[in-house]
Coordinates of C-alpha atoms in Angstrom, one line a residue:
M1178 CA 101.8 174.5 41.6
I1179 CA 103.5 171.6 43.6
G1180 CA 100.0 169.7 43.2
A1181 CA 100.3 169.8 39.5
A1182 CA 104.0 168.7 39.3
K1183 CA 103.1 166.1 41.5
A1184 CA 100.5 165.0 39.3
L1185 CA 102.6 165.6 36.3
A1186 CA 105.3 163.4 38.0
K1187 CA 102.9 160.7 38.7
R1188 CA 101.4 160.7 34.7
F1189 CA 104.8 160.1 33.3
W1190 CA 106.4 158.2 36.2
P1191 CA 108.1 154.6 34.7
S1192 CA 107.0 151.4 36.1
L1193 CA 110.6 150.0 37.4
R1194 CA 111.1 146.8 39.0
L1195 CA 113.0 146.6 42.5
R1196 CA 116.3 145.3 41.1
T1197 CA 116.4 148.5 38.4
I1198 CA 116.1 150.7 41.2
L1199 CA 118.8 149.2 43.2
F1200 CA 121.3 149.0 39.8
A1201 CA 120.8 152.5 38.8
T1202 CA 121.2 153.9 42.4
L1203 CA 124.4 152.0 42.5
L1204 CA 125.5 152.7 39.2
F1205 CA 124.7 156.6 40.0
V1206 CA 126.7 156.5 43.5
A1207 CA 129.5 154.9 41.8
A1208 CA 129.3 157.3 38.9
L1209 CA 129.5 160.6 41.6
P1210 CA 133.5 160.6 41.6
G1211 CA 133.4 160.6 37.7
F1212 CA 130.5 163.5 37.8
G1213 CA 132.5 165.3 40.4
A1214 CA 135.8 165.3 38.4
V1215 CA 134.0 166.3 35.4
F1216 CA 131.3 168.9 36.1
L1217 CA 132.3 169.8 39.2
R1218 CA 136.3 170.2 38.4
V1219 CA 137.1 168.4 42.1
Y1220 CA 140.0 166.5 40.1
E1221 CA 140.9 169.3 37.6
N1222 CA 140.8 172.0 40.3
S1223 CA 143.4 169.9 42.6
V1224 CA 145.5 169.6 39.4
V1225 CA 145.7 173.2 39.1
R1226 CA 146.3 173.6 43.0
Q1227 CA 149.1 171.0 42.3
T1228 CA 150.4 173.5 39.8
E1229 CA 150.1 176.7 41.7
A1230 CA 152.0 174.7 44.7
E1231 CA 155.0 173.8 42.5
L1232 CA 155.6 177.4 40.9
N1233 CA 155.6 178.4 44.7
A1234 CA 158.4 176.2 45.3
Q1235 CA 160.1 177.0 42.6
G1236 CA 159.8 180.9 43.0
A1237 CA 160.4 180.7 46.9
V1238 CA 164.2 179.2 45.6
L1239 CA 165.0 181.8 42.9
A1240 CA 164.0 184.9 45.1
S1241 CA 165.7 183.6 48.0
A1242 CA 168.7 183.3 45.3
Y1243 CA 167.9 186.6 44.4
R1244 CA 168.0 187.8 48.0
A1245 CA 171.4 185.9 48.6
F1246 CA 173.4 187.7 45.4
W1247 CA 171.9 191.0 46.2
N1248 CA 173.1 190.7 49.7
G1249 CA 176.3 189.6 48.2
D1250 CA 179.3 188.7 50.9
R1251 CA 178.3 191.9 53.3
G1252 CA 176.9 189.9 56.2
D1253 CA 173.6 191.4 56.1
A1254 CA 171.7 188.8 54.9
E1255 CA 168.1 188.9 56.0
P1256 CA 166.9 186.9 58.8
L1257 CA 164.8 184.0 57.9
P1258 CA 161.0 184.7 58.1
D1259 CA 158.7 182.6 60.6
A1260 CA 157.4 179.1 58.9
S1261 CA 154.4 180.0 57.3
P1262 CA 153.5 177.5 54.3
E1263 CA 151.8 178.9 51.4
R1264 CA 148.6 177.4 50.4
P1265 CA 147.2 177.2 47.1
T1266 CA 144.6 180.1 46.0
I1267 CA 143.4 178.7 43.2
D1268 CA 139.6 177.9 42.7
L1269 CA 138.4 177.2 38.9
S1270 CA 134.6 177.6 39.5
I1271 CA 135.1 181.0 41.3
M1272 CA 138.9 182.6 40.3
P1273 CA 138.3 185.1 37.1
V1274 CA 140.4 184.1 33.9
L1275 CA 142.2 187.4 32.4
P1276 CA 143.1 188.1 28.9
A1277 CA 146.7 186.5 27.4
Q1278 CA 149.9 188.1 29.2
P1279 CA 150.5 191.0 27.0
G1280 CA 154.1 191.5 25.8
A1281 CA 156.5 193.7 27.4
E1282 CA 157.0 197.2 27.2
P1283 CA 160.3 199.2 26.1
R1284 CA 161.6 200.8 29.0
P1285 CA 164.2 203.8 28.5
G1286 CA 167.3 203.9 30.6
A1287 CA 170.0 201.6 32.0
I1288 CA 169.8 198.6 34.2
E1289 CA 170.9 199.5 37.9
P1290 CA 174.5 197.6 37.9
R1291 CA 173.7 195.9 41.3
A1292 CA 170.5 194.4 39.7
R1293 CA 172.8 193.2 36.4
A1294 CA 175.2 191.5 38.5
V1295 CA 172.7 189.9 40.4
A1296 CA 170.8 188.7 37.0
A1297 CA 174.5 187.3 35.9
M1298 CA 174.8 185.1 39.0
L1299 CA 171.3 184.0 38.9
Q1300 CA 171.1 183.4 35.3
P1301 CA 172.3 179.9 35.2
I1302 CA 170.0 178.7 38.1
A1303 CA 167.1 180.0 36.2
A1304 CA 168.3 178.4 32.9
D1305 CA 168.4 174.7 34.9
S1306 CA 165.2 175.4 36.8
A1307 CA 163.4 176.6 33.3
R1308 CA 164.9 173.0 31.8
T1309 CA 163.8 170.9 34.4
T1310 CA 160.2 172.3 35.4
L1311 CA 159.3 173.5 31.8
A1312 CA 158.1 176.8 33.2
A1313 CA 158.4 180.1 31.9
I1314 CA 160.9 182.3 34.2
R1315 CA 161.5 186.2 33.9
I1316 CA 163.3 188.0 36.6
L1317 CA 162.6 191.5 37.0
D1318 CA 164.3 194.4 38.6
R1319 CA 162.5 196.8 41.3
S1320 CA 161.5 199.0 38.3
G1321 CA 159.7 196.0 36.5
R1322 CA 162.3 195.5 33.9
V1323 CA 163.5 192.3 32.7
L1324 CA 166.8 190.9 33.6
I1325 CA 166.3 187.4 32.8
G1326 CA 163.9 186.4 30.3
R1327 CA 163.7 185.0 26.7
D1328 CA 163.6 187.5 24.2
D1329 CA 162.3 190.9 26.3
V1330 CA 165.4 191.6 28.7
G1331 CA 165.5 195.5 29.3
R1332 CA 161.9 195.7 28.8
S1333 CA 159.0 195.7 31.3
Y1334 CA 155.9 194.3 32.6
A1335 CA 155.3 196.7 35.0
R1336 CA 151.7 197.6 33.3
L1337 CA 150.7 194.2 34.7
P1338 CA 148.6 194.1 37.6
E1339 CA 150.0 191.2 39.2
V1340 CA 153.6 192.6 38.6
R1341 CA 152.1 196.1 39.8
A1342 CA 150.6 194.5 42.9
A1343 CA 153.7 192.3 43.9
L1344 CA 155.9 196.0 43.5
A1345 CA 153.6 197.6 45.9
G1346 CA 154.4 195.3 48.5
G1347 CA 151.2 193.1 48.0
G1348 CA 152.9 189.8 48.3
V1349 CA 152.7 187.0 46.3
Q1350 CA 150.4 187.5 43.3
T1351 CA 149.0 184.3 41.4
V1352 CA 146.1 184.8 38.4
L1353 CA 145.1 183.0 35.8
R1354 CA 145.4 183.9 32.0
R1355 CA 144.3 182.6 28.6
R1356 CA 146.6 180.7 26.5
D1357 CA 147.3 182.5 23.1
D1358 CA 148.6 179.5 21.5
Y1359 CA 146.3 177.1 22.9
E1360 CA 144.3 174.5 20.4
A1361 CA 141.9 171.9 20.6
R1362 CA 143.5 168.3 20.8
Y1363 CA 140.3 166.3 21.6
W1364 CA 136.7 166.4 20.8
L1365 CA 135.9 166.3 24.7
E1366 CA 138.6 169.1 25.6
F1367 CA 135.9 171.9 25.8
L1368 CA 134.8 170.3 29.4
S1369 CA 138.5 171.1 30.4
R1370 CA 138.7 174.4 31.6
A1371 CA 142.3 174.2 32.6
S1372 CA 143.3 173.2 29.1
A1373 CA 142.9 176.7 27.7
I1374 CA 144.6 178.5 30.8
R1375 CA 147.9 179.1 32.1
V1376 CA 149.1 179.8 35.7
H1377 CA 151.1 183.3 36.1
Q1378 CA 152.8 184.3 39.4
A1379 CA 154.6 187.6 40.5
R1380 CA 156.7 187.1 43.5
P1381 CA 158.3 190.0 45.2
V1382 CA 162.0 189.6 46.4
V1383 CA 162.1 191.8 49.5
V1384 CA 165.4 192.8 51.1
G1385 CA 165.2 195.1 54.0
G1386 CA 161.7 195.8 53.9
E1387 CA 162.1 196.9 50.4
V1388 CA 161.1 195.0 47.1
V1389 CA 164.3 194.7 45.2
G1390 CA 163.0 192.5 42.2
I1391 CA 160.4 190.3 41.0
V1392 CA 160.6 186.9 40.1
M1393 CA 157.7 186.0 37.4
L1394 CA 156.7 182.5 36.6
S1395 CA 154.2 181.0 34.3
R1396 CA 153.2 177.2 33.5
S1397 CA 150.3 175.3 31.6
P1398 CA 148.9 173.1 34.2
R1399 CA 147.9 169.9 33.2
G1400 CA 144.1 169.6 31.4
L1401 CA 141.5 167.6 32.7
F1402 CA 142.2 164.8 30.0
V1403 CA 145.5 165.0 29.9
G1404 CA 145.9 163.8 33.4
I1405 CA 143.2 161.5 33.0
Y1406 CA 145.1 160.1 30.0
Q1407 CA 148.2 159.8 32.0
D1408 CA 146.7 158.1 34.9
R1409 CA 144.5 155.7 32.4
G1410 CA 146.1 152.3 33.9
K1411 CA 145.0 153.3 37.8
I1412 CA 141.5 155.0 36.5
A1413 CA 140.8 151.9 34.5
L1414 CA 142.0 149.6 37.4
G1415 CA 139.3 151.8 39.8
I1416 CA 136.7 151.9 37.4
G1417 CA 136.9 147.9 36.5
L1418 CA 137.1 147.5 40.3
I1419 CA 134.3 149.9 41.0
F1420 CA 131.9 148.0 38.3
T1421 CA 132.8 144.5 39.9
M1422 CA 132.0 145.6 43.1
L1423 CA 128.5 147.3 41.9
L1424 CA 127.5 143.9 40.2
I1425 CA 128.2 141.9 43.2
L1426 CA 126.4 144.4 45.4
A1427 CA 123.8 144.4 42.9
G1428 CA 123.3 140.5 43.3
L1429 CA 123.5 140.7 46.8
L1430 CA 120.5 143.3 46.9
S1431 CA 118.9 141.3 44.6
R1432 CA 118.7 138.0 46.5
G1433 CA 118.6 139.9 49.9
I1434 CA 116.0 141.9 48.8
A1435 CA 114.4 142.1 45.4
R1436 CA 113.8 138.2 44.9
P1437 CA 112.2 137.7 47.9
I1438 CA 110.0 140.3 47.6
E1439 CA 109.0 139.0 44.4
A1440 CA 108.7 135.3 45.6
L1441 CA 106.6 136.6 48.5
G1442 CA 104.3 138.5 46.1
K1443 CA 104.0 135.5 44.3
A1444 CA 102.9 133.9 47.4
T1445 CA 100.5 136.9 48.3
Q1446 CA 98.9 136.2 44.5
D1447 CA 98.3 132.2 45.6
V1448 CA 96.5 133.5 48.8
A1449 CA 94.3 135.8 47.0
R1450 CA 93.4 133.0 44.4
G1451 CA 92.5 130.2 47.3
P1452 CA 95.4 127.9 47.6
V1453 CA 96.9 129.1 50.8
T1454 CA 101.1 128.5 50.1
I1455 CA 103.6 129.7 52.9
P1456 CA 107.1 130.1 51.1
D1457 CA 110.3 129.2 52.8
T1458 CA 112.2 132.1 54.2
P1459 CA 114.9 132.7 52.4
V1460 CA 118.4 132.3 54.2
T1461 CA 119.8 135.1 52.3
A1462 CA 117.2 137.4 52.6
A1463 CA 117.8 140.5 54.8
I1464 CA 116.5 140.5 58.8
E1465 CA 113.4 142.7 57.9
I1466 CA 112.9 140.4 54.8
R1467 CA 112.8 137.1 56.8
A1468 CA 110.4 138.7 59.6
L1469 CA 108.1 139.4 56.8
Y1470 CA 108.2 136.3 55.7
E1471 CA 107.6 134.7 59.2
N1472 CA 104.6 137.2 59.5
F1473 CA 103.2 135.9 56.1
G1474 CA 103.3 132.7 57.3
L1475 CA 101.4 133.4 60.3
M1476 CA 98.9 135.7 58.3
A1477 CA 98.9 132.9 55.9
A1478 CA 97.8 130.0 58.0
R1479 CA 95.2 131.9 60.2
I1480 CA 93.3 132.9 56.8
D1481 CA 93.7 129.0 55.7
R1482 CA 92.6 128.3 59.3
R1483 CA 89.8 131.1 58.8
S1484 CA 88.6 129.8 55.4
R1485 CA 88.1 126.1 56.8
Y1486 CA 86.5 127.2 59.8
L1487 CA 83.8 129.6 57.4
R1488 CA 83.3 126.4 55.1
D1489 CA 82.5 124.3 58.3
F1490 CA 80.8 127.0 59.8
A1491 CA 78.5 127.6 56.5
A1492 CA 77.6 123.8 56.0
A1493 CA 76.7 123.6 59.6
V1494 CA 74.5 126.7 59.4
S1495 CA 72.8 125.4 56.4
H1496 CA 72.6 122.1 58.1
E1497 CA 70.9 123.5 61.4
F1498 CA 68.6 125.9 59.5
K1499 CA 67.5 123.2 57.4
T1500 CA 65.7 121.0 60.2
P1501 CA 63.2 123.9 61.6
I1502 CA 62.6 125.2 57.9
A1503 CA 61.7 121.5 57.1
G1504 CA 59.5 121.4 59.8
I1505 CA 57.7 124.5 59.2
R1506 CA 57.5 123.9 55.7
G1507 CA 56.0 120.4 56.6
A1508 CA 53.3 121.9 59.0
L1509 CA 52.2 124.8 56.4
E1510 CA 51.4 121.9 54.0
L1511 CA 49.8 119.8 56.3
L1512 CA 47.6 122.5 57.1
E1513 CA 46.9 123.6 53.5
D1514 CA 46.3 120.2 52.2
H1515 CA 44.1 118.9 54.8
D1516 CA 42.8 121.7 56.8
E1517 CA 39.1 120.8 56.8
A1518 CA 39.8 117.5 58.0
M1519 CA 41.7 117.9 60.8
S1520 CA 40.7 118.4 64.2
P1521 CA 41.2 121.4 66.2
D1522 CA 43.6 119.4 68.4
E1523 CA 45.6 118.3 65.3
R1524 CA 45.7 122.0 64.1
R1525 CA 47.0 123.1 67.3
R1526 CA 49.9 120.7 67.6
F1527 CA 51.1 121.4 64.1
L1528 CA 51.2 125.0 64.7
A1529 CA 52.8 124.6 68.1
N1530 CA 55.5 122.3 66.1
A1531 CA 55.9 125.2 63.5
T1532 CA 55.8 127.6 66.3
A1533 CA 58.8 126.0 68.2
D1534 CA 60.5 125.2 65.1
A1535 CA 60.4 129.3 64.3
D1536 CA 61.6 130.0 68.1
R1537 CA 64.7 127.5 67.2
L1538 CA 65.7 129.8 64.0
S1539 CA 64.9 132.7 66.0
L1540 CA 67.4 131.4 68.8
L1541 CA 69.9 130.4 66.0
L1542 CA 70.2 133.7 64.7
E1543 CA 70.1 135.5 68.1
R1544 CA 73.3 133.0 68.5
L1545 CA 74.9 133.5 65.4
L1546 CA 74.8 137.2 65.8
H1547 CA 76.4 136.9 69.2
L1548 CA 79.4 134.6 67.8
A1549 CA 79.8 137.2 65.0
R1550 CA 80.2 139.7 67.7
A1551 CA 82.4 137.9 69.6
D1552 CA 84.6 137.4 66.7
M1553 CA 85.1 140.9 66.4
A1554 CA 85.4 142.0 69.6
V1555 CA 88.5 143.9 70.8
A1556 CA 89.4 144.0 74.3
P1557 CA 90.3 147.4 75.2
D1558 CA 94.1 148.2 75.9
D1559 CA 93.7 149.8 79.4
A1560 CA 91.3 147.2 80.6
A1561 CA 91.9 146.1 84.4
V1562 CA 88.9 144.8 86.0
P1563 CA 89.0 143.2 89.8
V1564 CA 87.3 139.8 89.0
E1565 CA 85.4 139.4 92.1
G1566 CA 82.9 141.8 90.9
P1567 CA 81.7 139.7 87.9
L1568 CA 81.6 136.8 89.6
R1569 CA 79.5 137.6 92.0
A1570 CA 77.1 139.4 89.8
V1571 CA 76.5 136.2 87.9
A1572 CA 76.2 134.3 91.3
D1573 CA 73.7 136.6 92.6
A1574 CA 71.7 136.9 89.4
M1575 CA 71.6 133.2 88.4
R1576 CA 71.3 131.6 92.0
G1577 CA 67.9 130.4 92.6
P1578 CA 66.1 128.0 95.2
D1579 CA 66.7 124.8 93.3
F1580 CA 70.4 126.2 91.8
A1581 CA 73.3 126.5 94.2
I1582 CA 76.0 128.7 93.3
S1583 CA 78.9 129.1 95.3
L1584 CA 81.8 131.3 95.1
D1585 CA 85.4 131.3 96.2
A1586 CA 87.9 133.6 95.0
E1587 CA 91.3 133.8 96.4
P1588 CA 92.3 136.9 98.1
G1589 CA 94.9 139.8 96.5
L1590 CA 94.0 138.7 93.0
P1591 CA 95.5 141.0 90.6
P1592 CA 92.7 142.8 88.0
A1593 CA 91.9 141.0 84.5
A1594 CA 93.0 142.6 81.6
A1595 CA 89.4 142.1 80.1
A1596 CA 86.0 144.1 80.4
A1597 CA 83.5 143.1 82.9
E1598 CA 80.8 142.6 80.5
L1599 CA 83.0 140.3 78.8
I1600 CA 83.6 138.3 82.0
E1601 CA 80.0 137.9 83.0
A1602 CA 79.0 136.6 79.2
V1603 CA 81.2 134.0 79.8
L1604 CA 80.1 132.9 83.0
Q1605 CA 76.8 133.4 82.4
I1606 CA 77.2 130.8 79.4
L1607 CA 78.9 128.3 81.5
V1608 CA 76.3 128.7 84.1
E1609 CA 73.4 128.2 81.9
N1610 CA 75.0 125.4 80.4
S1611 CA 75.1 123.9 83.8
R1612 CA 71.6 124.4 84.6
Q1613 CA 70.1 123.1 81.2
A1614 CA 72.5 120.0 81.9
G1615 CA 70.4 119.4 85.0
A1616 CA 73.0 120.2 87.7
A1617 CA 71.9 121.5 91.3
A1618 CA 74.6 123.4 92.2
V1619 CA 77.6 125.1 90.5
A1620 CA 81.0 126.4 92.1
I1621 CA 83.0 129.2 90.8
A1622 CA 86.6 129.5 92.3
A1623 CA 89.5 132.2 91.0
R1624 CA 93.0 131.8 91.6
G1625 CA 96.0 133.5 90.6
R1626 CA 99.1 131.4 88.8
D1627 CA 102.1 133.2 86.9
G1628 CA 100.8 136.6 85.9
R1629 CA 97.4 134.9 85.0
I1630 CA 94.1 134.5 86.5
L1631 CA 92.1 131.0 86.3
V1632 CA 88.3 130.9 87.0
S1633 CA 86.9 127.4 87.3
V1634 CA 83.3 126.5 86.9
R1635 CA 82.4 123.0 88.1
D1636 CA 79.0 121.3 88.4
D1637 CA 77.3 118.4 89.4
G1638 CA 75.4 117.7 86.2
A1639 CA 75.3 115.1 83.5
G1640 CA 79.0 116.0 82.6
V1641 CA 80.5 116.0 79.1
P1642 CA 81.0 112.5 77.5
E1643 CA 85.0 111.8 76.9
G1644 CA 84.5 112.2 73.6
D1645 CA 83.1 115.4 73.0
R1646 CA 85.9 117.0 75.5
E1647 CA 87.2 119.0 72.5
Q1648 CA 84.3 119.1 70.1
V1649 CA 81.8 120.9 72.6
F1650 CA 83.5 124.2 71.7
E1651 CA 82.9 123.7 67.9
P1652 CA 79.6 125.7 66.4
F1653 CA 76.5 124.0 66.6
H1654 CA 78.2 120.5 68.7
T1655 CA 75.2 119.9 71.0
G1656 CA 74.0 116.9 73.1
R1657 CA 70.4 118.5 73.6
R1658 CA 69.1 119.7 70.3
E1659 CA 65.9 118.0 71.5
Q1660 CA 65.9 120.4 74.3
G1661 CA 66.7 123.5 72.4
G1662 CA 70.1 123.5 72.6
S1663 CA 72.1 125.7 70.1
G1664 CA 75.7 124.5 70.3
L1665 CA 76.7 127.8 69.7
G1666 CA 77.2 129.0 73.4
L1667 CA 80.7 127.8 74.2
S1668 CA 82.2 128.8 70.7
I1669 CA 80.8 132.6 71.8
A1670 CA 82.6 132.3 75.1
R1671 CA 85.9 130.7 73.3
S1672 CA 85.4 133.6 70.5
L1673 CA 85.1 136.2 73.6
L1674 CA 87.7 134.8 75.5
A1675 CA 90.3 135.3 72.5
S1676 CA 89.4 138.9 71.7
C1677 CA 91.1 139.9 75.0
G1678 CA 94.0 136.9 75.1
G1679 CA 92.0 134.3 77.4
T1680 CA 91.2 130.9 76.5
I1681 CA 88.8 128.2 78.0
A1682 CA 89.3 124.4 78.2
N1683 CA 87.1 121.6 79.5
L1684 CA 89.1 119.5 82.2
P1685 CA 88.4 116.0 83.0
A1686 CA 85.8 115.6 86.4
A1687 CA 85.1 112.6 88.7
R1688 CA 81.4 114.0 88.4
G1689 CA 80.0 116.7 86.5
A1690 CA 81.6 118.9 83.9
C1691 CA 84.3 121.6 84.5
F1692 CA 85.7 124.4 82.7
E1693 CA 88.6 126.6 83.3
V1694 CA 88.9 130.2 82.1
D1695 CA 92.1 131.6 81.4
L1696 CA 92.4 135.1 82.0
P1697 CA 95.1 137.3 81.6
A1698 CA 96.2 139.8 84.3
A1699 CA 96.9 143.5 84.4
N1700 CA 100.4 144.1 83.1
G1701 CA 100.9 140.2 83.4
P1702 CA 102.3 138.2 80.5
A1703 CA 100.3 138.1 77.6

């Protein structure tokens, strides 16, 4: 079920630009107050509750006056109750709306003289209050009969639920009833529930613990659109300010997020097509976007360097392979064309040359495989190897009668953050290069410095020419091509060291060659 819904959503999901999503999100957030006012009745509920609060205040004053007139000058006025504010109870979302208020019913019998006297004194107060608040006011006696009203004096509302509950001592009763004279005046008025209702309240007048009368009030609250119309100036100003702020925020988000991402996407396409163009980091972009630009710049620069390296490497490989292949092809052509005229010694010489060229091809392929593995090598994160072990293993394995290797390791060296096999492979390459350069002695020394481990390999051989000090690390660069050198050993060593954060350098030396390997110490600075 969920999978089908996701598949359907993906099928019909529209393609949207980032700035469209940002603007739509801000617009939705800005529209939430209006949505809540119309559909969640937040504003309308507040308006109706305000009407109830006004009826509470008006009814409390009239009830107090009724109570005072009822007690008269006998000096037994009711003590003031403890202060307890009446909170509104109306909630349009859950409160039922009763039918329109029915008319009063006839009530036989005479009105109580005391109640009639109270009504006479209360009449001008009720009339003034009704003119000011536009509320319908009725004062009832203890039986529910109307003492003060419009055209229903002497009739009874005792059968109304709110009046019956108030007479029974149930406290103030507030209900919602439909308006029998309601007529819609606007086409959107159906959205307002308060337009067609009226707030009715029955407040008991209690003297000596006995209900002696009822203050009955009713009033129509302001409808939603009536309230909006009356506050149209403030609402229009608020909408204008919100929309202006919305445009400003959308512009800021566009300049800080959308535009930089679009520019970065275009730069990514350029990198994919070939030319590496690193865009400038926008100063208005967010911090995360600026960090993304910086990382993209580093990635693009590395891709560019890698591309140049691959082009140069391919050209060098092609050049290196042409010579032995040409030699093998030449030997085969000579053997094919002049086989009968060749002497056995000439045939052996040509075959020996072809075999030497084939061996060089095999060596080149083997070195290329080692270089590829070195480029793909990744050092383990938890590597911690004491350097004395790999140094001693290489010295013992490669030392010979005519080839001396001395070892000097500083006491207390920290472990290196590199695999033992990696350290051995690099040292084997350096020592083998010294042997092929005609050295008779090699000195290997290790010391620590600033959280790093420095391993130097010195020999007494022919050394490295000053002009080739940096070129010796380039693939296929060698001064011993006639002796079978491939020119890949130091490139492999450099790639191996790069996988663990190490480096290699060719240092000046008064005699022979000196290479220094810089290894990161475990838990030391990278």
